[in-house]
CSV table of C-alpha atoms and ligand atoms in Angstrom, one decimal:
chain,number,residue,atom,x,y,z
K,141,MET,CA,0.2,0.0,0.2
K,142,ASN,CA,0.8,4.2,-0.4
K,143,LEU,CA,0.9,6.0,2.1
K,144,GLY,CA,0.5,9.2,3.0
K,145,ILE,CA,1.4,11.1,5.6
K,146,ILE,CA,0.4,14.7,6.6
K,147,GLY,CA,2.5,16.8,8.5
K,148,ASN,CA,6.4,17.4,9.2
K,149,GLY,CA,8.0,17.0,13.0
K,150,ALA,CA,9.8,14.1,14.8
K,151,ARG,CA,5.9,12.7,15.7
K,152,GLU,CA,5.7,11.7,11.9
K,153,HIS,CA,9.4,11.3,11.3
K,154,SER,CA,8.2,8.8,14.2
K,155,LEU,CA,5.8,7.2,12.4
K,156,CYS,CA,6.9,7.3,8.5
K,157,PHE,CA,9.8,4.5,11.4
K,158,LYS,CA,7.6,2.7,11.9
K,159,LEU,CA,5.0,1.8,9.6
K,160,LEU,CA,8.0,0.9,7.3
K,161,LYS,CA,9.0,-1.5,9.5
K,162,SER,CA,4.8,-2.8,8.1
K,163,ASN,CA,4.5,-5.4,4.5
K,164,LYS,CA,2.3,-4.9,3.8
K,165,VAL,CA,3.3,-0.4,3.2
K,166,ASN,CA,5.3,0.0,0.0
K,167,LYS,CA,6.3,3.1,-0.1
K,168,ILE,CA,5.7,6.6,2.2
K,169,PHE,CA,4.9,10.0,0.9
K,170,CYS,CA,5.5,12.5,3.9
K,171,ILE,CA,3.6,15.5,3.8
K,172,PRO,CA,5.4,17.8,2.8
K,173,GLY,CA,7.7,16.5,5.4
K,174,ASN,CA,11.6,16.6,6.5
K,175,ALA,CA,15.0,16.8,6.8
K,176,GLY,CA,14.9,13.0,8.2
K,177,THR,CA,11.8,11.9,6.6
K,178,ASN,CA,13.1,12.6,3.3
K,179,ASP,CA,16.0,9.6,4.7
K,180,ILE,CA,12.9,7.5,4.3
K,181,ALA,CA,9.6,8.6,2.9
K,182,GLU,CA,9.2,10.7,-1.0
K,183,ASN,CA,8.6,14.3,0.8
K,184,VAL,CA,6.2,16.0,-1.0
K,185,ASP,CA,5.9,20.4,-0.9
K,186,ILE,CA,2.7,20.6,-0.1
K,187,ASN,CA,0.8,23.1,3.1
K,188,VAL,CA,-1.2,20.5,4.4
K,189,LEU,CA,-3.6,23.3,5.1
K,190,ASP,CA,-4.0,23.1,1.0
K,191,PHE,CA,-6.4,20.0,0.1
K,192,GLU,CA,-6.9,20.2,-3.3
K,193,ASN,CA,-3.4,20.4,-4.2
K,194,ILE,CA,-2.9,17.4,-1.4
K,195,TYR,CA,-5.9,15.2,-3.5
K,196,ASP,CA,-4.0,16.1,-7.0
K,197,PHE,CA,-0.8,14.6,-5.6
K,198,VAL,CA,-2.9,11.8,-4.2
K,199,LYS,CA,-4.5,10.9,-8.0
K,200,LYS,CA,-1.5,10.9,-9.6
K,201,ASN,CA,0.5,8.6,-7.5
K,202,ASN,CA,-1.9,6.1,-6.0
K,203,ILE,CA,-1.7,6.7,-2.7
K,204,GLN,CA,-4.0,4.7,-1.2
K,205,MET,CA,-4.0,5.7,2.6
K,206,LEU,CA,-3.4,9.2,4.4
K,207,ILE,CA,-2.7,9.3,8.0
K,208,VAL,CA,-2.9,12.6,9.9
K,209,GLY,CA,-0.5,13.2,12.2
K,210,PRO,CA,-0.7,17.5,13.6
K,211,GLU,CA,-4.5,19.0,14.6
K,212,ALA,CA,-4.3,21.6,12.4
K,213,PRO,CA,-5.5,19.7,8.0
K,214,LEU,CA,-7.8,18.2,11.3
K,215,VAL,CA,-9.9,21.1,12.8
K,216,HIS,CA,-9.5,22.5,9.2
K,217,GLY,CA,-11.9,19.4,7.6
K,218,ILE,CA,-9.0,17.5,6.2
K,219,VAL,CA,-11.0,15.0,7.2
K,220,ASP,CA,-14.3,15.6,5.5
K,221,PHE,CA,-12.6,16.4,2.0
K,222,PHE,CA,-11.4,13.6,1.7
K,223,GLU,CA,-13.8,11.1,2.4
K,224,ASP,CA,-16.1,12.8,0.3
K,225,LYS,CA,-13.4,11.6,-2.3
K,226,ASP,CA,-13.3,8.8,-1.1
K,227,ILE,CA,-10.3,8.0,0.0
K,228,LYS,CA,-9.1,6.7,3.2
K,229,ILE,CA,-7.7,8.9,6.6
K,230,PHE,CA,-7.0,8.3,9.6
K,231,GLY,CA,-8.4,10.7,11.8
K,232,PRO,CA,-11.9,13.0,13.4
K,233,ASN,CA,-13.3,14.8,11.0
K,234,LEU,CA,-14.2,18.8,11.8
K,235,LYS,CA,-16.8,18.3,14.6
K,236,ALA,CA,-15.2,15.9,16.3
K,237,SER,CA,-12.2,17.7,16.4
K,238,GLN,CA,-13.7,20.3,17.7
K,239,LEU,CA,-13.1,18.0,20.9
K,240,GLU,CA,-9.8,19.6,20.5
K,241,GLY,CA,-10.0,22.3,18.4
K,242,SER,CA,-12.9,24.0,21.5
K,243,LYS,CA,-12.0,24.0,24.7
K,244,LEU,CA,-15.5,25.0,25.9
K,245,PHE,CA,-17.0,21.8,23.3
K,246,MET,CA,-15.1,19.4,24.7
K,247,LYS,CA,-16.3,20.9,28.7
K,248,ASN,CA,-19.2,20.9,27.9
K,249,ILE,CA,-19.1,17.5,26.4
K,250,CYS,CA,-17.5,16.8,30.1
K,251,LYS,CA,-19.9,18.5,31.8
K,252,LYS,CA,-23.0,16.2,29.6
K,253,PHE,CA,-21.5,12.7,30.3
K,254,ASN,CA,-20.5,13.5,33.7
K,255,ILE,CA,-16.8,13.1,33.2
K,256,PRO,CA,-14.4,14.4,36.2
K,257,THR,CA,-12.9,17.8,34.8
K,258,ALA,CA,-11.3,21.7,36.0
K,259,ASN,CA,-14.8,23.2,37.2
K,260,PHE,CA,-14.9,25.4,34.4
K,261,GLU,CA,-17.4,29.1,33.8
K,262,GLU,CA,-17.2,30.8,30.5
K,263,VAL,CA,-16.7,34.6,30.4
K,264,LYS,CA,-17.9,37.1,28.4
K,265,THR,CA,-17.6,41.0,29.2
K,266,LEU,CA,-14.4,42.0,32.1
K,267,VAL,CA,-17.3,43.2,34.0
K,268,ASP,CA,-19.4,39.4,34.1
K,269,ALA,CA,-14.9,38.0,34.8
K,270,GLU,CA,-14.3,40.2,38.0
K,271,LYS,CA,-16.9,38.9,39.8
K,272,PHE,CA,-16.1,35.6,38.8
K,273,LEU,CA,-13.3,36.7,39.9
K,274,ASN,CA,-13.7,38.6,43.0
K,275,SER,CA,-14.8,35.8,44.8
K,276,SER,CA,-12.6,32.7,43.6
K,277,LYS,CA,-9.2,30.5,44.6
K,278,PHE,CA,-6.1,31.4,43.1
K,279,PRO,CA,-4.5,30.4,40.5
K,280,VAL,CA,-6.9,30.5,38.3
K,281,VAL,CA,-6.3,28.7,34.9
K,282,VAL,CA,-7.4,31.6,32.0
K,283,LYS,CA,-7.9,29.3,28.6
K,284,SER,CA,-8.7,31.2,25.1
K,285,ASP,CA,-11.6,28.6,23.5
K,286,GLY,CA,-9.6,27.0,20.1
K,287,LEU,CA,-6.0,25.6,18.9
K,288,ALA,CA,-4.0,28.7,19.5
K,289,ALA,CA,-1.4,25.8,19.7
K,290,GLY,CA,0.0,25.8,23.3
K,291,LYS,CA,-0.5,29.7,23.7
K,292,GLY,CA,-4.1,29.6,25.0
K,293,VAL,CA,-4.0,28.9,28.1
K,294,THR,CA,-2.4,31.8,31.6
K,295,ILE,CA,-2.3,29.6,34.7
K,296,CYS,CA,-2.5,33.3,37.0
K,297,GLU,CA,-1.8,34.7,40.2
K,298,ASN,CA,-4.0,37.2,41.1
K,299,LYS,CA,-7.5,38.8,39.6
K,300,ASP,CA,-5.1,41.7,37.8
K,301,GLN,CA,-3.3,39.0,35.6
K,302,ALA,CA,-6.4,36.8,34.6
K,303,LEU,CA,-8.5,40.3,33.6
K,304,LYS,CA,-5.6,41.5,31.6
K,305,ASP,CA,-4.8,37.6,29.9
K,306,ILE,CA,-8.9,38.6,29.6
K,307,LYS,CA,-8.7,40.8,27.7
K,308,GLU,CA,-6.1,40.8,25.6
K,309,ILE,CA,-8.8,37.4,24.0
K,310,ILE,CA,-11.6,39.4,24.0
K,311,ASN,CA,-9.7,41.8,21.4
K,312,GLY,CA,-8.3,38.6,19.4
K,313,LYS,CA,-5.5,38.1,21.1
K,314,PHE,CA,-5.7,34.7,18.8
K,315,LYS,CA,-6.8,34.5,16.0
K,316,SER,CA,-9.2,30.8,16.2
K,317,SER,CA,-11.6,32.7,18.8
K,318,LYS,CA,-12.1,35.4,21.1
K,319,LYS,CA,-14.5,33.0,23.6
K,320,VAL,CA,-12.3,32.5,26.6
K,321,PHE,CA,-13.4,31.3,29.8
K,322,LEU,CA,-11.6,30.6,33.7
K,323,GLU,CA,-10.8,27.2,35.4
K,324,GLU,CA,-9.8,25.7,38.9
K,325,PHE,CA,-6.6,25.7,38.8
K,326,LEU,CA,-6.2,21.3,39.5
K,327,GLU,CA,-2.9,20.0,41.4
K,328,GLY,CA,-1.9,16.4,40.9
K,329,GLU,CA,1.2,15.2,39.1
K,330,GLU,CA,0.3,14.6,34.4
K,331,ALA,CA,0.3,11.8,32.4
K,332,SER,CA,-1.0,11.2,29.0
K,333,PHE,CA,-3.6,8.2,28.1
K,334,PHE,CA,-3.6,7.7,24.2
K,335,VAL,CA,-6.4,5.4,22.9
K,336,ILE,CA,-7.8,4.5,19.3
K,337,THR,CA,-10.6,4.5,17.9
K,338,ASP,CA,-13.6,3.0,15.2
K,339,GLY,CA,-16.4,5.1,16.5
K,340,VAL,CA,-17.3,3.2,18.7
K,341,ASN,CA,-14.5,0.0,20.2
K,342,PHE,CA,-11.3,1.7,21.2
K,343,LYS,CA,-8.3,0.0,22.3
K,344,SER,CA,-5.1,1.4,25.2
K,345,ILE,CA,-2.5,2.4,22.9
K,346,GLY,CA,-0.4,3.8,25.9
K,347,THR,CA,1.3,6.0,28.1
K,348,ALA,CA,4.2,8.6,28.4
K,349,GLN,CA,4.2,11.3,30.8
K,350,ASP,CA,5.9,14.6,28.8
K,351,HIS,CA,7.9,17.3,29.9
K,352,LYS,CA,7.1,20.9,28.8
K,353,ARG,CA,8.5,23.3,30.3
K,354,ILE,CA,12.3,24.9,28.6
K,355,GLY,CA,14.5,24.4,31.8
K,356,GLU,CA,15.5,21.9,34.2
K,357,GLY,CA,13.6,21.0,36.8
K,358,ASP,CA,9.9,21.7,34.5
K,359,LYS,CA,11.0,25.3,35.2
K,360,GLY,CA,10.9,28.2,32.6
K,361,LEU,CA,7.9,29.0,29.8
K,362,ASN,CA,5.9,26.5,28.3
K,363,THR,CA,6.7,24.6,24.7
K,364,GLY,CA,5.5,22.6,22.1
K,365,GLY,CA,7.4,19.6,25.0
K,366,MET,CA,10.8,19.4,25.3
K,367,GLY,CA,11.3,14.8,25.4
K,368,ALA,CA,8.9,12.2,27.0
K,369,TYR,CA,9.6,9.1,28.2
K,370,SER,CA,7.6,5.9,27.9
K,371,PRO,CA,6.0,3.5,30.2
K,372,SER,CA,3.9,6.5,32.2
K,373,TYR,CA,4.6,6.0,35.7
K,374,LEU,CA,1.5,7.1,37.7
K,375,ILE,CA,-0.6,5.2,35.6
K,376,ASN,CA,-1.0,1.2,38.0
K,377,PRO,CA,-3.5,-0.8,36.1
K,378,ASP,CA,-6.3,0.3,39.1
K,379,ILE,CA,-5.9,3.5,37.5
K,380,GLU,CA,-5.9,2.8,34.2
K,381,LYS,CA,-9.7,1.5,35.3
K,382,LYS,CA,-10.7,4.9,36.5
K,383,ILE,CA,-9.1,6.4,33.1
K,384,ILE,CA,-11.4,4.5,30.7
K,385,ASP,CA,-14.4,4.4,33.2
K,386,LYS,CA,-15.1,7.9,33.8
K,387,ILE,CA,-13.0,8.7,31.6
K,388,ILE,CA,-13.2,7.4,27.8
K,389,LYS,CA,-16.2,5.4,27.4
K,390,PRO,CA,-18.3,8.6,28.5
K,391,THR,CA,-17.0,10.3,25.8
K,392,ILE,CA,-17.2,7.3,23.2
K,393,SER,CA,-20.3,7.0,23.3
K,394,GLY,CA,-20.6,10.5,24.0
K,395,MET,CA,-20.0,11.7,21.5
K,396,ASN,CA,-22.2,9.4,19.2
K,397,LYS,CA,-24.8,10.5,21.2
K,398,ILE,CA,-25.5,13.1,20.0
K,399,GLY,CA,-24.2,12.2,16.9
K,400,CYS,CA,-20.0,12.8,16.2
K,401,PRO,CA,-18.5,9.5,17.0
K,402,TYR,CA,-14.8,9.8,17.3
K,403,LYS,CA,-12.3,8.0,14.6
K,404,GLY,CA,-9.1,8.1,15.1
K,405,ILE,CA,-6.2,9.2,17.8
K,406,LEU,CA,-7.6,10.3,21.8
K,407,TYR,CA,-5.3,12.1,23.3
K,408,ALA,CA,-6.8,12.1,27.2
K,409,GLY,CA,-4.2,14.7,29.8
K,410,ILE,CA,-5.1,13.6,32.8
K,411,VAL,CA,-4.2,14.9,35.9
K,412,LEU,CA,-3.8,13.4,38.8
K,413,LYS,CA,-4.8,13.4,42.6
K,414,ASN,CA,-5.2,11.4,45.7
K,415,ASN,CA,-5.8,8.3,42.8
K,416,GLU,CA,-8.2,9.6,40.6
K,417,PRO,CA,-8.0,10.3,37.5
K,418,LYS,CA,-9.4,13.9,36.0
K,419,LEU,CA,-9.4,15.1,32.4
K,420,ILE,CA,-7.4,18.9,31.8
K,421,GLU,CA,-7.8,17.7,27.8
K,422,TYR,CA,-8.4,16.2,24.9
K,423,ASN,CA,-6.1,16.5,21.6
K,424,ILE,CA,-7.1,15.3,18.3
K,425,ARG,CA,-4.4,13.4,17.7
K,426,PHE,CA,-0.7,11.9,19.0
K,427,GLY,CA,1.3,13.9,21.7
K,428,ASP,CA,4.4,15.4,20.3
K,429,PRO,CA,7.5,14.1,21.7
K,430,GLU,CA,5.4,11.2,23.0
K,431,CYS,CA,4.7,10.1,19.3
K,432,GLN,CA,8.6,8.8,19.6
K,433,VAL,CA,8.7,6.5,22.0
K,434,LEU,CA,4.8,5.0,21.8
K,435,MET,CA,6.3,4.3,18.4
K,436,MET,CA,9.4,2.6,19.5
K,437,ARG,CA,7.9,0.4,21.7
K,438,LEU,CA,4.5,-0.8,20.3
K,439,LYS,CA,5.0,-3.9,19.0
K,440,ASN,CA,2.1,-4.4,16.6
K,441,ASP,CA,1.9,-3.6,13.3
K,442,LEU,CA,0.8,0.7,13.5
K,443,LEU,CA,-1.0,-0.2,10.0
K,444,ASP,CA,-3.0,-3.5,10.6
K,445,LEU,CA,-4.2,-1.2,13.8
K,446,ILE,CA,-5.3,1.8,11.5
K,447,GLU,CA,-7.1,-0.6,8.5
K,448,SER,CA,-8.8,-2.4,11.4
K,449,THR,CA,-10.0,0.7,12.6
K,450,PHE,CA,-11.9,0.7,9.3
K,451,ASP,CA,-13.1,-2.7,8.1
K,452,GLY,CA,-14.6,-3.3,12.4
K,453,SER,CA,-12.0,-5.7,13.2
K,454,LEU,CA,-10.3,-3.4,16.4
K,455,LYS,CA,-12.6,-4.9,18.9
K,456,ASN,CA,-10.0,-8.6,18.2
K,457,LYS,CA,-6.7,-6.5,18.3
K,458,ASP,CA,-4.6,-6.8,20.8
K,459,ILE,CA,-1.9,-4.8,21.8
K,460,LYS,CA,1.3,-5.5,23.2
K,461,TRP,CA,4.3,-3.4,24.5
K,462,THR,CA,8.1,-4.1,24.8
K,463,GLU,CA,9.0,-4.6,28.2
K,464,GLU,CA,11.8,-2.1,27.6
K,465,PRO,CA,10.7,1.7,28.2
K,466,CYS,CA,12.3,4.6,25.5
K,467,ILE,CA,13.3,7.9,26.5
K,468,THR,CA,13.0,11.2,23.7
K,469,VAL,CA,14.6,14.9,24.4
K,470,VAL,CA,14.2,17.0,22.1
K,471,ALA,CA,16.9,19.4,21.1
K,472,ALA,CA,15.6,22.9,20.9
K,473,SER,CA,17.0,25.8,19.0
K,474,LYS,CA,18.6,27.8,21.5
K,475,GLY,CA,16.4,31.0,22.5
K,476,TYR,CA,13.1,28.6,21.3
K,477,PRO,CA,10.3,29.1,22.6
K,478,LYS,CA,11.1,33.3,22.7
K,479,GLU,CA,13.8,34.3,19.5
K,480,PHE,CA,16.0,32.4,17.9
K,481,GLU,CA,18.3,31.5,14.9
K,482,LYS,CA,17.8,29.7,12.2
K,483,ASN,CA,19.3,28.1,8.9
K,484,MET,CA,22.3,27.2,10.7
K,485,GLU,CA,23.9,24.2,9.4
K,486,ILE,CA,24.1,20.8,11.7
K,487,LYS,CA,26.7,18.6,11.0
K,488,ASN,CA,27.2,15.1,11.9
K,489,VAL,CA,23.6,14.3,11.1
K,490,LYS,CA,25.0,11.1,9.0
K,491,ASP,CA,27.5,9.7,11.3
K,492,LEU,CA,25.0,8.9,13.7
K,493,LYS,CA,25.5,4.8,14.6
K,494,LEU,CA,20.5,4.1,14.7
K,495,ASN,CA,18.7,1.6,14.9
K,496,ASP,CA,15.4,0.0,16.2
K,497,LYS,CA,16.4,1.1,19.4
K,498,VAL,CA,18.7,4.1,18.9
K,499,GLN,CA,16.7,7.4,16.5
K,500,LEU,CA,17.6,10.3,16.0
K,501,PHE,CA,13.7,11.9,14.6
K,502,HIS,CA,14.1,15.3,13.1
K,503,ALA,CA,11.5,17.6,13.4
K,504,ALA,CA,12.0,21.4,12.4
K,505,THR,CA,15.7,20.3,9.2
K,506,PHE,CA,15.5,20.9,6.1
K,507,LEU,CA,18.2,19.9,3.2
K,508,ASP,CA,19.9,22.7,1.9
K,509,GLU,CA,20.4,22.9,-1.9
K,510,LYS,CA,24.4,21.9,-1.0
K,511,GLY,CA,22.8,19.0,0.3
K,512,LEU,CA,23.3,20.7,4.3
K,513,ILE,CA,21.3,20.2,7.2
K,514,ARG,CA,19.7,23.7,8.3
K,515,ASN,CA,17.3,24.5,11.5
K,516,ASN,CA,13.8,25.6,10.1
K,517,GLY,CA,12.0,25.6,13.6
K,518,GLY,CA,12.7,25.8,17.4
K,519,ARG,CA,12.2,21.6,18.2
K,520,VAL,CA,14.7,19.9,15.4
K,521,PHE,CA,15.5,16.3,16.9
K,522,SER,CA,14.1,13.8,18.7
K,523,SER,CA,16.4,11.6,19.9
K,524,THR,CA,15.0,8.8,21.2
K,525,VAL,CA,16.4,5.5,22.8
K,526,MET,CA,14.1,2.8,24.0
K,527,ASP,CA,16.9,0.2,27.2
K,528,SER,CA,16.5,-2.2,30.1
K,529,SER,CA,16.1,1.5,31.9
K,530,LEU,CA,15.4,5.1,31.9
K,531,LYS,CA,18.5,5.5,33.2
K,532,ILE,CA,21.0,3.6,30.2
K,533,ALA,CA,17.8,5.3,27.5
K,534,ARG,CA,18.4,8.8,29.0
K,535,LYS,CA,22.1,8.9,28.6
K,536,LYS,CA,22.6,7.4,25.0
K,537,ALA,CA,19.6,10.2,24.2
K,538,LEU,CA,22.1,12.0,25.6
K,539,GLU,CA,25.5,11.3,23.7
K,540,THR,CA,23.5,11.1,20.5
K,541,LEU,CA,22.4,14.8,21.0
K,542,ASP,CA,26.6,16.0,22.0
K,543,PHE,CA,27.2,14.3,18.8
K,544,ILE,CA,25.9,16.6,16.3
K,545,ASP,CA,28.0,20.0,15.7
K,546,TRP,CA,25.2,22.6,15.8
K,547,LYS,CA,26.0,26.3,16.9
K,548,ASN,CA,22.5,26.7,19.1
K,549,LYS,CA,21.8,23.4,20.0
K,550,TYR,CA,20.0,22.9,23.9
K,551,TYR,CA,18.4,20.5,25.7
K,552,ARG,CA,17.0,19.6,28.7
K,553,LYS,CA,19.7,16.5,30.8
K,554,ASP,CA,16.8,15.6,32.8
K,555,ILE,CA,14.5,14.6,31.3
K,556,ALA,CA,12.7,11.8,33.3
K,557,PHE,CA,14.0,14.0,36.1
K,558,ARG,CA,11.0,12.1,39.0
K,559,ILE,CA,11.8,9.0,37.7
K,560,ILE,CA,15.6,8.4,37.8
K,561,ASP,CA,16.8,11.5,39.8
K,562,LYS,CA,15.2,10.7,42.5
Z,881,AMP,P1,-3.6,22.9,27.4
Z,881,AMP,O1,-3.2,23.5,26.0
Z,881,AMP,O2,-5.4,22.6,28.1
Z,881,AMP,O3,-2.9,21.4,27.1
Z,881,AMP,O4,-3.4,22.6,28.5
Z,881,AMP,C1,-1.5,23.0,29.0
Z,881,AMP,C2,-1.4,23.3,30.2
Z,881,AMP,O5,-1.9,24.2,30.7
Z,881,AMP,C3,-1.1,21.5,30.9
Z,881,AMP,O6,-1.3,20.5,29.9
Z,881,AMP,C4,-1.5,21.6,32.3
Z,881,AMP,O7,0.0,21.4,32.5
Z,881,AMP,C5,-2.0,23.1,32.5
Z,881,AMP,N1,-3.1,23.6,32.4
Z,881,AMP,C6,-4.2,23.2,32.1
Z,881,AMP,N2,-5.3,23.6,32.6
Z,881,AMP,C7,-5.0,22.9,34.2
Z,881,AMP,C8,-5.8,23.5,35.0
Z,881,AMP,N3,-6.8,23.4,35.0
Z,881,AMP,N4,-5.4,23.5,36.0
Z,881,AMP,C9,-3.8,23.2,36.5
Z,881,AMP,N5,-2.8,23.0,35.5
Z,881,AMP,C10,-4.2,23.1,33.7
Z,882,LIG,N1,3.2,16.8,24.1
Z,882,LIG,C1,1.7,18.0,24.2
Z,882,LIG,C2,1.3,17.4,22.6
Z,882,LIG,O1,1.8,17.3,22.1
Z,882,LIG,O2,0.2,18.3,22.3
């Protein structure tokens, strides 16, 4: 089968790496891909939101299935577009994508189907907001309704800060939405829980933990994710059962009840306190960098699992994992998530010795006209290693990043510190 993978991050590189192990896969096209996917798939330089041009390419190259990595094309209706044209595409449709595309939609699903989550209140004016804040306990979480590239959530320690953030959102700080709501701050540790679903049946497809802050010790600004590991040490069988019974099942059945079945990968961001899970957020896709560690640990043929969501056989599948844990450490351009330099040459990448357990997944890399690797974004590599312990795996992942010769590389050396360094 010829596959098209939509996206250009380390998540999509790891999806290509995993899918190429399937003997059902003939060729992968990565739309648009990066310097890493260029080595194992064919990159296609089309914007992920340019559905018409993707369609032309799909027809000309006999692509039989599309798999979507990032949220933006899903929220813009890529699944509806290709389903209308009878092309198989894996992911939720426009309506179901609101679980990530509209935080208020997700909160209202929780309310309607009794799913444990933080209490919240939508505020339409600053007067309303002030009234709410006068009787609130701080910190209070201010959230913008729409997609905001990870910048739509702020944890506010006082009323003035909250009012300033609310005003900015109401005044149009984010293109996606002017709607804003306030949320109770949930204390506890966070974990990521993934399921694959055909709209009715689902299977758990792994647990992970990521480190979102830029600095060691989980300090500093929020990022897309500076590293992750799998499995999550927080989720034992008892907690997994609670997450499934209280959060996943009511969501999947609830989405059916409101006439919008959810198909694809569903990623629940969970906070745990006193062994009770609450839902912080839903994402409608694999996480990045969580996908990288899941793809190394998953023993099943991923294409076989994805196909089973189309033919009704998902319920018969048994998902198998390696015993060994896996870690990924992200290397970013120095300065990220603020300003950083682009187009810097990156050397030594081709000299790395990589194998099934040691991979350097690329994110914001491209090849210049001379074939040299350069950076064109914030998160640039995801050094991913599976080994007998997280400690050994982290050591090896850091060795890979040390070996790369790139003036502005920055990475945390403490990923998984809560387990390794405790
Ligand atoms: P989101 O954009 O919804 O993924 O939120 C980003 C991050 O903000 C989450 O991963 C949490 O770390 C934090 N966060 C969001 N909502 C809350 C909350 N109600 N209480 C505590 N932390 C939160
Ligand atoms: N690692 C967080 C995300 O993919 O949203």
